[in-house]
PDB file of C-alpha atoms in Angstrom:
ATOM      1  CA  UNK A 173       1.788 -16.498 -12.279  1.00 70.00           C
ATOM      2  CA  UNK A 174       3.042 -16.828  -8.766  1.00 82.00           C
ATOM      3  CA  UNK A 175       2.380 -13.852  -6.528  1.00 94.00           C
ATOM      4  CA  UNK A 176       4.821 -11.740  -4.592  1.00 97.00           C
ATOM      5  CA  UNK A 177       6.629 -13.805  -2.010  1.00 97.00           C
ATOM      6  CA  UNK A 178       8.354 -12.565   1.103  1.00 97.00           C
ATOM      7  CA  UNK A 179      10.672 -14.372   3.453  1.00 96.00           C
ATOM      8  CA  UNK A 180      10.741 -14.896   6.299  1.00 97.00           C
ATOM      9  CA  UNK A 181       7.116 -14.470   7.309  1.00 96.00           C
ATOM     10  CA  UNK A 182       7.873 -13.908  10.977  1.00 97.00           C
ATOM     11  CA  UNK A 183      10.939 -12.694  12.822  1.00 96.00           C
ATOM     12  CA  UNK A 184      11.768 -12.007  16.419  1.00 97.00           C
ATOM     13  CA  UNK A 185      14.882  -9.954  17.092  1.00 97.00           C
ATOM     14  CA  UNK A 186      16.328  -8.022  19.993  1.00 97.00           C
ATOM     15  CA  UNK A 187      17.300  -4.384  20.109  1.00 97.00           C
ATOM     16  CA  UNK A 188      20.603  -3.618  18.441  1.00 97.00           C
ATOM     17  CA  UNK A 189      20.493  -6.576  16.078  1.00 98.00           C
ATOM     18  CA  UNK A 190      20.127  -6.275  12.351  1.00 97.00           C
ATOM     19  CA  UNK A 191      17.713  -8.006  10.021  1.00 98.00           C
ATOM     20  CA  UNK A 192      17.435  -8.711   6.281  1.00 98.00           C
ATOM     21  CA  UNK A 193      14.094  -9.264   4.609  1.00 98.00           C
ATOM     22  CA  UNK A 194      13.662 -10.703   1.148  1.00 98.00           C
ATOM     23  CA  UNK A 195      11.093 -10.139  -1.579  1.00 98.00           C
ATOM     24  CA  UNK A 196      10.564 -11.941  -4.871  1.00 97.00           C
ATOM     25  CA  UNK A 197       8.315  -9.973  -7.218  1.00 97.00           C
ATOM     26  CA  UNK A 198       5.893 -11.344  -9.740  1.00 96.00           C
ATOM     27  CA  UNK A 199       7.745 -12.575 -12.814  1.00 94.00           C
ATOM     28  CA  UNK A 200       8.223  -9.721 -15.262  1.00 93.00           C
ATOM     29  CA  UNK A 201       7.715  -7.006 -12.676  1.00 94.00           C
ATOM     30  CA  UNK A 202      10.642  -4.633 -12.469  1.00 93.00           C
ATOM     31  CA  UNK A 203       9.476  -2.208  -9.812  1.00 94.00           C
ATOM     32  CA  UNK A 204       9.631  -3.249  -6.165  1.00 96.00           C
ATOM     33  CA  UNK A 205       8.509  -1.069  -3.287  1.00 96.00           C
ATOM     34  CA  UNK A 206       8.744  -1.584   0.445  1.00 97.00           C
ATOM     35  CA  UNK A 207       6.340  -0.337   3.103  1.00 97.00           C
ATOM     36  CA  UNK A 208       6.122  -0.415   6.868  1.00 97.00           C
ATOM     37  CA  UNK A 209       2.619  -1.039   8.179  1.00 94.00           C
ATOM     38  CA  UNK A 210       1.696  -0.291  11.768  1.00 91.00           C
ATOM     39  CA  UNK A 211      -1.715   0.190  13.434  1.00 84.00           C
ATOM     40  CA  UNK A 212      -2.797   3.790  13.134  1.00 76.00           C
ATOM     41  CA  UNK A 213       0.027   4.779  10.795  1.00 82.00           C
ATOM     42  CA  UNK A 214      -1.150   2.973   7.705  1.00 84.00           C
ATOM     43  CA  UNK A 215       1.463   2.187   5.087  1.00 91.00           C
ATOM     44  CA  UNK A 216       4.617   4.204   5.370  1.00 93.00           C
ATOM     45  CA  UNK A 217       6.685   4.168   2.203  1.00 93.00           C
ATOM     46  CA  UNK A 218      10.272   3.018   2.652  1.00 95.00           C
ATOM     47  CA  UNK A 219      11.772   2.875  -0.825  1.00 93.00           C
ATOM     48  CA  UNK A 220      11.221   1.866  -4.417  1.00 94.00           C
ATOM     49  CA  UNK A 221      13.620   0.069  -6.716  1.00 95.00           C
ATOM     50  CA  UNK A 222      13.437  -0.184 -10.460  1.00 93.00           C
ATOM     51  CA  UNK A 223      16.071  -1.788 -12.648  1.00 91.00           C
ATOM     52  CA  UNK A 224      18.393  -2.241  -9.669  1.00 93.00           C
ATOM     53  CA  UNK A 225      18.337   1.477  -8.832  1.00 93.00           C
ATOM     54  CA  UNK A 226      16.651   3.152  -5.903  1.00 92.00           C
ATOM     55  CA  UNK A 227      14.168   5.564  -7.443  1.00 92.00           C
ATOM     56  CA  UNK A 228      12.350   6.880  -4.382  1.00 90.00           C
ATOM     57  CA  UNK A 229      13.019   6.943  -0.677  1.00 91.00           C
ATOM     58  CA  UNK A 230      10.680   7.623   2.224  1.00 91.00           C
ATOM     59  CA  UNK A 231      11.394   9.469   5.450  1.00 91.00           C
ATOM     60  CA  UNK A 232      13.136   6.726   7.340  1.00 95.00           C
ATOM     61  CA  UNK A 233      16.550   6.857   9.010  1.00 96.00           C
ATOM     62  CA  UNK A 234      19.645   5.528   7.310  1.00 95.00           C
ATOM     63  CA  UNK A 235      19.374   2.324   9.358  1.00 97.00           C
ATOM     64  CA  UNK A 236      16.869   1.241   6.719  1.00 97.00           C
ATOM     65  CA  UNK A 237      18.436   0.263   3.427  1.00 96.00           C
ATOM     66  CA  UNK A 238      17.647  -1.900   0.487  1.00 97.00           C
ATOM     67  CA  UNK A 239      18.817  -3.195  -2.814  1.00 97.00           C
ATOM     68  CA  UNK A 240      17.533  -4.895  -5.929  1.00 97.00           C
ATOM     69  CA  UNK A 241      19.213  -7.607  -7.907  1.00 96.00           C
ATOM     70  CA  UNK A 242      19.340  -8.145 -11.646  1.00 94.00           C
ATOM     71  CA  UNK A 243      16.477 -10.671 -11.424  1.00 93.00           C
ATOM     72  CA  UNK A 244      14.357  -7.956  -9.726  1.00 94.00           C
ATOM     73  CA  UNK A 245      14.424  -9.697  -6.349  1.00 97.00           C
ATOM     74  CA  UNK A 246      14.874  -7.215  -3.547  1.00 98.00           C
ATOM     75  CA  UNK A 247      16.136  -7.161  -0.012  1.00 98.00           C
ATOM     76  CA  UNK A 248      15.769  -4.644   2.733  1.00 97.00           C
ATOM     77  CA  UNK A 249      18.021  -4.388   5.739  1.00 98.00           C
ATOM     78  CA  UNK A 250      17.452  -2.751   9.076  1.00 97.00           C
ATOM     79  CA  UNK A 251      20.499  -2.276  11.263  1.00 95.00           C
ATOM     80  CA  UNK A 252      20.623  -1.490  14.979  1.00 96.00           C
ATOM     81  CA  UNK A 253      17.013  -2.485  15.540  1.00 97.00           C
ATOM     82  CA  UNK A 254      14.841  -0.412  17.851  1.00 97.00           C
ATOM     83  CA  UNK A 255      11.621  -1.387  19.600  1.00 96.00           C
ATOM     84  CA  UNK A 256       9.724   0.986  17.314  1.00 95.00           C
ATOM     85  CA  UNK A 257      10.777  -1.017  14.274  1.00 97.00           C
ATOM     86  CA  UNK A 258       8.278  -3.712  15.216  1.00 97.00           C
ATOM     87  CA  UNK A 259       5.853  -3.754  12.309  1.00 97.00           C
ATOM     88  CA  UNK A 260       4.602  -5.606   9.273  1.00 96.00           C
ATOM     89  CA  UNK A 261       6.945  -4.995   6.342  1.00 98.00           C
ATOM     90  CA  UNK A 262       5.234  -5.246   2.994  1.00 97.00           C
ATOM     91  CA  UNK A 263       6.765  -5.635  -0.407  1.00 97.00           C
ATOM     92  CA  UNK A 264       4.866  -4.737  -3.558  1.00 97.00           C
ATOM     93  CA  UNK A 265       5.764  -5.168  -7.195  1.00 96.00           C
ATOM     94  CA  UNK A 266       4.468  -3.649 -10.382  1.00 94.00           C
ATOM     95  CA  UNK A 267       5.262  -4.125 -14.021  1.00 91.00           C
ATOM     96  CA  UNK A 268       5.891  -0.444 -14.568  1.00 86.00           C
ATOM     97  CA  UNK A 269       6.323   2.438 -12.182  1.00 87.00           C
ATOM     98  CA  UNK A 270       3.178   4.227 -11.049  1.00 85.00           C
ATOM     99  CA  UNK A 271       0.910   1.340 -11.935  1.00 90.00           C
ATOM    100  CA  UNK A 272      -1.040  -1.155  -9.855  1.00 93.00           C
ATOM    101  CA  UNK A 273       1.041  -2.672  -7.103  1.00 95.00           C
ATOM    102  CA  UNK A 274       0.732  -6.312  -6.108  1.00 96.00           C
ATOM    103  CA  UNK A 275       1.473  -6.985  -2.492  1.00 97.00           C
ATOM    104  CA  UNK A 276       3.099  -9.874  -0.731  1.00 97.00           C
ATOM    105  CA  UNK A 277       1.925 -11.306   2.595  1.00 96.00           C
ATOM    106  CA  UNK A 278       4.501  -9.311   4.535  1.00 96.00           C
ATOM    107  CA  UNK A 279       7.139 -10.085   7.102  1.00 97.00           C
ATOM    108  CA  UNK A 280       6.053  -9.498  10.672  1.00 97.00           C
ATOM    109  CA  UNK A 281       9.007  -8.259  12.700  1.00 97.00           C
ATOM    110  CA  UNK A 282       8.933  -8.130  16.459  1.00 97.00           C
ATOM    111  CA  UNK A 283      11.792  -6.374  18.230  1.00 97.00           C
ATOM    112  CA  UNK A 284      12.197  -7.184  21.916  1.00 96.00           C
TER     113      UNK A 284
ATOM    114  CA  UNK B 198       4.141  18.151   0.767  1.00 72.00           C
ATOM    115  CA  UNK B 199       2.503  15.172  -0.898  1.00 82.00           C
ATOM    116  CA  UNK B 200      -0.175  13.605   1.250  1.00 90.00           C
ATOM    117  CA  UNK B 201      -3.331  11.537   1.239  1.00 93.00           C
ATOM    118  CA  UNK B 202      -6.056  12.044   3.838  1.00 94.00           C
ATOM    119  CA  UNK B 203      -8.698   9.530   4.714  1.00 94.00           C
ATOM    120  CA  UNK B 204     -11.139  11.228   7.019  1.00 87.00           C
ATOM    121  CA  UNK B 205     -12.841   8.193   8.501  1.00 87.00           C
ATOM    122  CA  UNK B 206     -10.595   5.904  10.511  1.00 91.00           C
ATOM    123  CA  UNK B 207     -13.307   3.541  11.694  1.00 95.00           C
ATOM    124  CA  UNK B 208     -16.723   3.007  10.155  1.00 97.00           C
ATOM    125  CA  UNK B 209     -19.416   0.657  11.398  1.00 97.00           C
ATOM    126  CA  UNK B 210     -22.412  -0.083   9.194  1.00 97.00           C
ATOM    127  CA  UNK B 211     -25.250  -2.544   9.089  1.00 97.00           C
ATOM    128  CA  UNK B 212     -25.673  -4.773   6.078  1.00 97.00           C
ATOM    129  CA  UNK B 213     -27.460  -3.089   3.161  1.00 96.00           C
ATOM    130  CA  UNK B 214     -26.393   0.377   4.308  1.00 97.00           C
ATOM    131  CA  UNK B 215     -24.684   2.657   1.812  1.00 97.00           C
ATOM    132  CA  UNK B 216     -20.986   3.384   2.107  1.00 97.00           C
ATOM    133  CA  UNK B 217     -18.911   6.393   1.236  1.00 97.00           C
ATOM    134  CA  UNK B 218     -15.275   6.669   2.290  1.00 97.00           C
ATOM    135  CA  UNK B 219     -13.536   9.964   1.772  1.00 96.00           C
ATOM    136  CA  UNK B 220     -10.104  10.435   0.262  1.00 96.00           C
ATOM    137  CA  UNK B 221      -8.406  13.759  -0.436  1.00 96.00           C
ATOM    138  CA  UNK B 222      -4.910  14.215  -1.739  1.00 94.00           C
ATOM    139  CA  UNK B 223      -2.263  16.836  -2.119  1.00 91.00           C
ATOM    140  CA  UNK B 224       0.023  15.932  -4.989  1.00 84.00           C
ATOM    141  CA  UNK B 225       1.370  18.149  -7.739  1.00 76.00           C
ATOM    142  CA  UNK B 226       0.855  17.202 -11.338  1.00 81.00           C
ATOM    143  CA  UNK B 227      -1.207  14.534 -12.995  1.00 86.00           C
ATOM    144  CA  UNK B 228      -1.995  11.588 -10.785  1.00 90.00           C
ATOM    145  CA  UNK B 229      -3.033   7.965 -10.805  1.00 93.00           C
ATOM    146  CA  UNK B 230      -5.479   7.099  -8.034  1.00 95.00           C
ATOM    147  CA  UNK B 231      -6.156   3.790  -6.337  1.00 97.00           C
ATOM    148  CA  UNK B 232      -8.228   2.137  -3.679  1.00 97.00           C
ATOM    149  CA  UNK B 233      -6.753  -0.991  -2.130  1.00 97.00           C
ATOM    150  CA  UNK B 234      -8.474  -3.329   0.297  1.00 97.00           C
ATOM    151  CA  UNK B 235      -7.101  -5.652   2.945  1.00 95.00           C
ATOM    152  CA  UNK B 236      -9.545  -8.331   4.064  1.00 96.00           C
ATOM    153  CA  UNK B 237      -8.819  -9.990   7.404  1.00 93.00           C
ATOM    154  CA  UNK B 238      -5.869 -12.341   7.031  1.00 90.00           C
ATOM    155  CA  UNK B 239      -5.344 -11.528   3.364  1.00 92.00           C
ATOM    156  CA  UNK B 240      -2.907  -9.507   1.272  1.00 91.00           C
ATOM    157  CA  UNK B 241      -3.588  -5.969   0.217  1.00 94.00           C
ATOM    158  CA  UNK B 242      -5.250  -6.051  -3.169  1.00 95.00           C
ATOM    159  CA  UNK B 243      -6.504  -3.576  -5.728  1.00 95.00           C
ATOM    160  CA  UNK B 244     -10.152  -2.576  -5.489  1.00 97.00           C
ATOM    161  CA  UNK B 245     -10.197  -0.044  -8.323  1.00 96.00           C
ATOM    162  CA  UNK B 246      -8.048   2.559 -10.038  1.00 96.00           C
ATOM    163  CA  UNK B 247      -8.249   5.742 -12.057  1.00 95.00           C
ATOM    164  CA  UNK B 248      -5.649   6.744 -14.599  1.00 93.00           C
ATOM    165  CA  UNK B 249      -7.598   8.882 -17.056  1.00 92.00           C
ATOM    166  CA  UNK B 250     -10.923   9.134 -18.858  1.00 93.00           C
ATOM    167  CA  UNK B 251     -14.307   8.738 -17.198  1.00 95.00           C
ATOM    168  CA  UNK B 252     -13.897  10.048 -13.635  1.00 95.00           C
ATOM    169  CA  UNK B 253     -16.397   7.497 -12.344  1.00 97.00           C
ATOM    170  CA  UNK B 254     -14.648   4.161 -12.122  1.00 97.00           C
ATOM    171  CA  UNK B 255     -16.048   0.813 -11.169  1.00 96.00           C
ATOM    172  CA  UNK B 256     -14.138  -1.870  -9.345  1.00 94.00           C
ATOM    173  CA  UNK B 257     -14.667  -5.320  -7.969  1.00 92.00           C
ATOM    174  CA  UNK B 258     -17.549  -6.359  -5.726  1.00 94.00           C
ATOM    175  CA  UNK B 259     -19.779  -3.443  -6.667  1.00 95.00           C
ATOM    176  CA  UNK B 260     -17.473  -0.676  -5.504  1.00 97.00           C
ATOM    177  CA  UNK B 261     -17.066   2.555  -7.421  1.00 97.00           C
ATOM    178  CA  UNK B 262     -15.141   5.774  -6.958  1.00 98.00           C
ATOM    179  CA  UNK B 263     -15.406   9.244  -8.401  1.00 96.00           C
ATOM    180  CA  UNK B 264     -12.421  11.446  -9.181  1.00 95.00           C
ATOM    181  CA  UNK B 265     -13.246  15.122  -8.669  1.00 95.00           C
ATOM    182  CA  UNK B 266     -10.193  17.006  -9.838  1.00 92.00           C
ATOM    183  CA  UNK B 267     -11.318  20.393  -8.528  1.00 92.00           C
ATOM    184  CA  UNK B 268     -11.696  18.954  -5.028  1.00 94.00           C
ATOM    185  CA  UNK B 269      -8.609  16.720  -5.150  1.00 94.00           C
ATOM    186  CA  UNK B 270     -10.871  13.901  -4.050  1.00 96.00           C
ATOM    187  CA  UNK B 271     -11.370  10.262  -4.919  1.00 97.00           C
ATOM    188  CA  UNK B 272     -14.177   8.974  -2.712  1.00 97.00           C
ATOM    189  CA  UNK B 273     -15.132   5.323  -2.581  1.00 97.00           C
ATOM    190  CA  UNK B 274     -18.783   4.277  -2.647  1.00 97.00           C
ATOM    191  CA  UNK B 275     -20.932   1.192  -2.491  1.00 98.00           C
ATOM    192  CA  UNK B 276     -24.739   1.376  -2.509  1.00 97.00           C
ATOM    193  CA  UNK B 277     -25.298  -1.635  -0.268  1.00 97.00           C
ATOM    194  CA  UNK B 278     -22.577  -3.192   1.859  1.00 97.00           C
ATOM    195  CA  UNK B 279     -22.342  -6.824   2.840  1.00 97.00           C
ATOM    196  CA  UNK B 280     -20.826  -8.487   5.877  1.00 97.00           C
ATOM    197  CA  UNK B 281     -18.000  -9.708   3.617  1.00 96.00           C
ATOM    198  CA  UNK B 282     -16.957  -6.099   2.951  1.00 97.00           C
ATOM    199  CA  UNK B 283     -15.515  -5.941   6.451  1.00 98.00           C
ATOM    200  CA  UNK B 284     -11.916  -4.926   5.762  1.00 97.00           C
ATOM    201  CA  UNK B 285      -9.442  -2.085   5.836  1.00 96.00           C
ATOM    202  CA  UNK B 286      -9.515   0.274   2.864  1.00 97.00           C
ATOM    203  CA  UNK B 287      -6.571   2.358   1.684  1.00 96.00           C
ATOM    204  CA  UNK B 288      -6.563   5.223  -0.755  1.00 96.00           C
ATOM    205  CA  UNK B 289      -3.307   5.762  -2.686  1.00 95.00           C
ATOM    206  CA  UNK B 290      -1.941   8.300  -5.121  1.00 94.00           C
ATOM    207  CA  UNK B 291       1.023   8.302  -7.424  1.00 91.00           C
ATOM    208  CA  UNK B 292       2.270  10.580 -10.143  1.00 82.00           C
ATOM    209  CA  UNK B 293       1.893   9.185 -13.632  1.00 74.00           C
ATOM    210  CA  UNK B 294       5.239  10.607 -14.665  1.00 73.00           C
ATOM    211  CA  UNK B 295       8.402  11.856 -13.070  1.00 76.00           C
ATOM    212  CA  UNK B 296       8.886  10.502  -9.559  1.00 78.00           C
ATOM    213  CA  UNK B 297       6.027   7.975  -9.548  1.00 82.00           C
ATOM    214  CA  UNK B 298       6.140   8.146  -5.755  1.00 84.00           C
ATOM    215  CA  UNK B 299       3.291   6.179  -4.168  1.00 88.00           C
ATOM    216  CA  UNK B 300       1.558   7.775  -1.182  1.00 91.00           C
ATOM    217  CA  UNK B 301      -0.968   5.836   0.887  1.00 93.00           C
ATOM    218  CA  UNK B 302      -3.584   7.127   3.273  1.00 92.00           C
ATOM    219  CA  UNK B 303      -3.741   5.819   6.827  1.00 92.00           C
ATOM    220  CA  UNK B 304      -6.637   3.525   6.021  1.00 94.00           C
ATOM    221  CA  UNK B 305     -10.276   3.140   7.072  1.00 95.00           C
ATOM    222  CA  UNK B 306     -11.389   0.113   9.013  1.00 95.00           C
ATOM    223  CA  UNK B 307     -14.882  -0.872   7.958  1.00 97.00           C
ATOM    224  CA  UNK B 308     -16.943  -3.244  10.058  1.00 97.00           C
ATOM    225  CA  UNK B 309     -20.232  -4.433   8.632  1.00 97.00           C
ATOM    226  CA  UNK B 310     -22.699  -5.898  11.084  1.00 96.00           C
ATOM    227  CA  UNK B 311     -24.771  -8.825   9.882  1.00 90.00           C
TER     228      UNK B 311
END
Protein backbone atom coordinates (compact mmCIF):
# COMPACT_ATOMS: atom_id res chain seq x y z
CA UNK A 1 0.00 0.00 0.00
CA UNK A 2 1.13 3.51 -0.66
CA UNK A 3 1.85 5.58 2.41
CA UNK A 4 0.36 8.87 3.47
CA UNK A 5 1.15 11.57 0.96
CA UNK A 6 1.16 15.29 1.54
CA UNK A 7 1.34 18.12 -0.94
CA UNK A 8 3.05 20.41 -1.34
CA UNK A 9 6.21 19.43 0.50
CA UNK A 10 7.49 22.97 0.86
CA UNK A 11 5.79 26.35 0.84
CA UNK A 12 6.93 29.89 1.28
CA UNK A 13 4.25 32.48 1.98
CA UNK A 14 4.11 36.01 3.30
CA UNK A 15 2.19 37.31 6.27
CA UNK A 16 -1.50 37.81 5.62
CA UNK A 17 -1.72 35.23 2.85
CA UNK A 18 -3.62 32.01 3.14
CA UNK A 19 -2.51 28.48 2.40
CA UNK A 20 -4.14 25.10 1.72
CA UNK A 21 -2.36 21.85 2.46
CA UNK A 22 -3.47 18.48 1.18
CA UNK A 23 -3.24 14.97 2.60
CA UNK A 24 -4.06 11.62 1.03
CA UNK A 25 -4.35 8.87 3.63
CA UNK A 26 -3.46 5.24 3.23
CA UNK A 27 -6.15 3.43 1.26
CA UNK A 28 -8.85 2.20 3.60
CA UNK A 29 -7.96 4.59 6.39
CA UNK A 30 -10.87 6.76 7.44
CA UNK A 31 -9.34 8.81 10.22
CA UNK A 32 -7.07 11.71 9.34
CA UNK A 33 -5.36 13.93 11.89
CA UNK A 34 -3.28 17.05 11.46
CA UNK A 35 -0.41 18.22 13.65
CA UNK A 36 1.88 21.21 13.80
CA UNK A 37 5.47 20.34 14.65
CA UNK A 38 7.92 22.97 15.83
CA UNK A 39 11.26 22.65 17.66
CA UNK A 40 10.67 22.52 21.39
CA UNK A 41 6.89 22.26 21.11
CA UNK A 42 6.68 18.73 19.79
CA UNK A 43 3.51 17.78 17.95
CA UNK A 44 0.59 20.06 18.58
CA UNK A 45 -2.72 18.52 17.62
CA UNK A 46 -4.79 20.55 15.18
CA UNK A 47 -7.81 18.43 14.33
CA UNK A 48 -9.05 14.97 13.49
CA UNK A 49 -11.53 13.99 10.81
CA UNK A 50 -13.39 10.74 10.51
CA UNK A 51 -16.05 10.00 7.92
CA UNK A 52 -15.99 13.61 6.71
CA UNK A 53 -16.75 14.98 10.18
CA UNK A 54 -14.42 16.84 12.49
CA UNK A 55 -14.24 14.72 15.62
CA UNK A 56 -11.61 16.55 17.66
CA UNK A 57 -10.07 19.99 17.59
CA UNK A 58 -6.92 21.29 19.24
CA UNK A 59 -6.29 24.69 20.77
CA UNK A 60 -5.61 26.65 17.64
CA UNK A 61 -7.30 29.86 16.49
CA UNK A 62 -10.13 29.82 13.99
CA UNK A 63 -7.68 30.77 11.23
CA UNK A 64 -6.89 27.06 11.11
CA UNK A 65 -9.57 24.96 9.48
CA UNK A 66 -9.87 21.70 7.69
CA UNK A 67 -12.15 19.33 5.92
CA UNK A 68 -12.34 15.75 4.74
CA UNK A 69 -13.78 14.48 1.52
CA UNK A 70 -15.78 11.34 0.84
CA UNK A 71 -12.62 9.54 -0.36
CA UNK A 72 -11.01 10.35 3.03
CA UNK A 73 -8.57 12.85 1.53
CA UNK A 74 -8.20 15.89 3.74
CA UNK A 75 -7.20 19.49 3.42
CA UNK A 76 -6.26 22.05 5.98
CA UNK A 77 -6.37 25.78 5.45
CA UNK A 78 -4.64 28.56 7.30
CA UNK A 79 -5.89 32.06 6.63
CA UNK A 80 -4.18 35.36 7.44
CA UNK A 81 -0.79 33.74 7.96
CA UNK A 82 1.42 34.91 10.80
CA UNK A 83 5.17 34.48 11.23
CA UNK A 84 4.51 32.04 14.07
CA UNK A 85 2.70 29.69 11.70
CA UNK A 86 6.04 28.64 10.23
CA UNK A 87 6.27 24.95 11.04
CA UNK A 88 6.16 21.42 9.71
CA UNK A 89 2.54 20.34 9.25
CA UNK A 90 2.05 16.62 9.56
CA UNK A 91 -0.87 14.53 8.48
CA UNK A 92 -1.50 11.09 9.93
CA UNK A 93 -4.06 8.46 9.05
CA UNK A 94 -5.38 5.43 10.84
CA UNK A 95 -7.85 2.74 9.95
CA UNK A 96 -9.90 3.32 13.07
CA UNK A 97 -9.88 6.07 15.64
CA UNK A 98 -7.49 5.70 18.56
CA UNK A 99 -5.28 3.22 16.76
CA UNK A 100 -1.79 3.44 15.30
CA UNK A 101 -1.30 6.53 13.20
CA UNK A 102 0.74 6.50 10.01
CA UNK A 103 2.43 9.76 9.23
CA UNK A 104 3.18 11.52 6.00
CA UNK A 105 6.41 13.39 5.27
CA UNK A 106 4.86 16.73 6.17
CA UNK A 107 4.57 20.10 4.52
CA UNK A 108 7.18 22.60 5.62
CA UNK A 109 5.65 26.07 5.67
CA UNK A 110 7.76 29.18 5.96
CA UNK A 111 5.99 32.48 6.52
CA UNK A 112 8.02 35.60 5.75
CA UNK B 1 -6.41 18.65 31.42
CA UNK B 2 -5.08 15.84 29.26
CA UNK B 3 -1.32 15.92 28.95
CA UNK B 4 1.77 13.85 28.28
CA UNK B 5 5.11 14.67 29.91
CA UNK B 6 8.45 13.53 28.66
CA UNK B 7 11.00 14.48 31.27
CA UNK B 8 14.16 14.24 29.19
CA UNK B 9 14.37 16.65 26.29
CA UNK B 10 17.89 15.75 25.22
CA UNK B 11 19.79 12.58 26.01
CA UNK B 12 23.33 11.75 24.94
CA UNK B 13 24.62 8.20 25.36
CA UNK B 14 27.55 6.16 24.20
CA UNK B 15 26.95 3.01 22.20
CA UNK B 16 26.10 -0.02 24.34
CA UNK B 17 24.74 2.15 27.15
CA UNK B 18 21.27 1.41 28.49
CA UNK B 19 18.39 3.74 27.72
CA UNK B 20 15.31 4.68 29.65
CA UNK B 21 13.05 7.52 28.52
CA UNK B 22 10.32 8.63 30.85
CA UNK B 23 6.72 9.27 29.88
CA UNK B 24 3.91 10.22 32.25
CA UNK B 25 0.38 11.06 31.25
CA UNK B 26 -2.73 12.64 32.61
CA UNK B 27 -5.75 11.29 30.78
CA UNK B 28 -9.06 10.14 32.19
CA UNK B 29 -10.35 6.71 31.39
CA UNK B 30 -8.81 3.74 29.68
CA UNK B 31 -5.96 4.60 27.36
CA UNK B 32 -3.95 3.35 24.43
CA UNK B 33 -0.25 4.19 24.70
CA UNK B 34 2.34 4.61 21.98
CA UNK B 35 5.96 5.41 21.37
CA UNK B 36 6.78 6.88 17.98
CA UNK B 37 10.24 7.54 16.59
CA UNK B 38 11.48 10.01 14.01
CA UNK B 39 14.87 9.15 12.55
CA UNK B 40 16.76 11.98 10.86
CA UNK B 41 15.13 12.77 7.53
CA UNK B 42 12.41 10.16 7.94
CA UNK B 43 8.70 10.10 8.77
CA UNK B 44 7.41 9.54 12.25
CA UNK B 45 6.81 5.84 12.70
CA UNK B 46 5.48 3.53 15.37
CA UNK B 47 8.02 2.00 17.72
CA UNK B 48 5.60 0.11 19.96
CA UNK B 49 2.13 0.32 21.45
CA UNK B 50 0.06 -0.86 24.39
CA UNK B 51 -3.67 -1.41 24.20
CA UNK B 52 -4.30 -4.06 26.83
CA UNK B 53 -2.88 -7.26 28.30
CA UNK B 54 0.74 -7.74 29.32
CA UNK B 55 1.97 -4.32 30.50
CA UNK B 56 5.45 -5.05 29.18
CA UNK B 57 5.40 -4.58 25.43
CA UNK B 58 8.14 -5.16 22.94
CA UNK B 59 8.64 -3.16 19.79
CA UNK B 60 10.99 -2.95 16.88
CA UNK B 61 14.78 -2.80 17.13
CA UNK B 62 14.93 -4.20 20.65
CA UNK B 63 12.89 -1.50 22.33
CA UNK B 64 10.40 -2.26 25.08
CA UNK B 65 8.10 -0.25 27.30
CA UNK B 66 6.30 -0.92 30.54
CA UNK B 67 2.86 0.42 31.37
CA UNK B 68 2.50 1.11 35.09
CA UNK B 69 -1.11 2.10 35.59
CA UNK B 70 -0.69 3.24 39.19
CA UNK B 71 2.04 5.67 38.14
CA UNK B 72 0.41 6.77 34.88
CA UNK B 73 3.70 5.96 33.21
CA UNK B 74 4.85 4.28 30.03
CA UNK B 75 8.64 4.39 30.02
CA UNK B 76 10.69 3.30 27.04
CA UNK B 77 13.77 1.13 27.51
CA UNK B 78 16.54 -0.46 25.52
CA UNK B 79 19.34 -2.44 27.17
CA UNK B 80 22.05 -1.45 24.71
CA UNK B 81 21.72 1.44 22.29
CA UNK B 82 23.34 1.69 18.89
CA UNK B 83 24.46 4.69 16.88
CA UNK B 84 21.48 4.07 14.57
CA UNK B 85 19.08 4.75 17.46
CA UNK B 86 19.89 8.44 17.17
CA UNK B 87 16.44 9.95 16.67
CA UNK B 88 13.64 11.86 18.32
CA UNK B 89 11.22 9.80 20.40
CA UNK B 90 7.62 10.77 21.13
CA UNK B 91 5.27 9.30 23.67
CA UNK B 92 1.55 9.51 22.82
CA UNK B 93 -1.71 8.70 24.53
CA UNK B 94 -5.24 8.34 23.28
CA UNK B 95 -8.48 7.18 24.79
CA UNK B 96 -9.66 3.82 23.53
CA UNK B 97 -13.26 5.00 23.49
CA UNK B 98 -15.18 8.22 23.46
CA UNK B 99 -13.13 11.13 22.15
CA UNK B 100 -10.09 9.15 20.95
CA UNK B 101 -8.12 12.39 21.20
CA UNK B 102 -4.41 11.83 20.56
CA UNK B 103 -1.98 13.70 22.82
CA UNK B 104 1.75 13.72 22.10
CA UNK B 105 4.61 14.57 24.40
CA UNK B 106 7.16 17.18 23.39
CA UNK B 107 9.69 14.55 22.38
CA UNK B 108 13.16 13.44 23.49
CA UNK B 109 16.12 13.89 21.22
CA UNK B 110 18.51 10.99 21.64
CA UNK B 111 22.05 11.19 20.34
CA UNK B 112 24.15 8.06 20.48
CA UNK B 113 27.89 8.51 20.19
CA UNK B 114 29.79 5.87 18.27
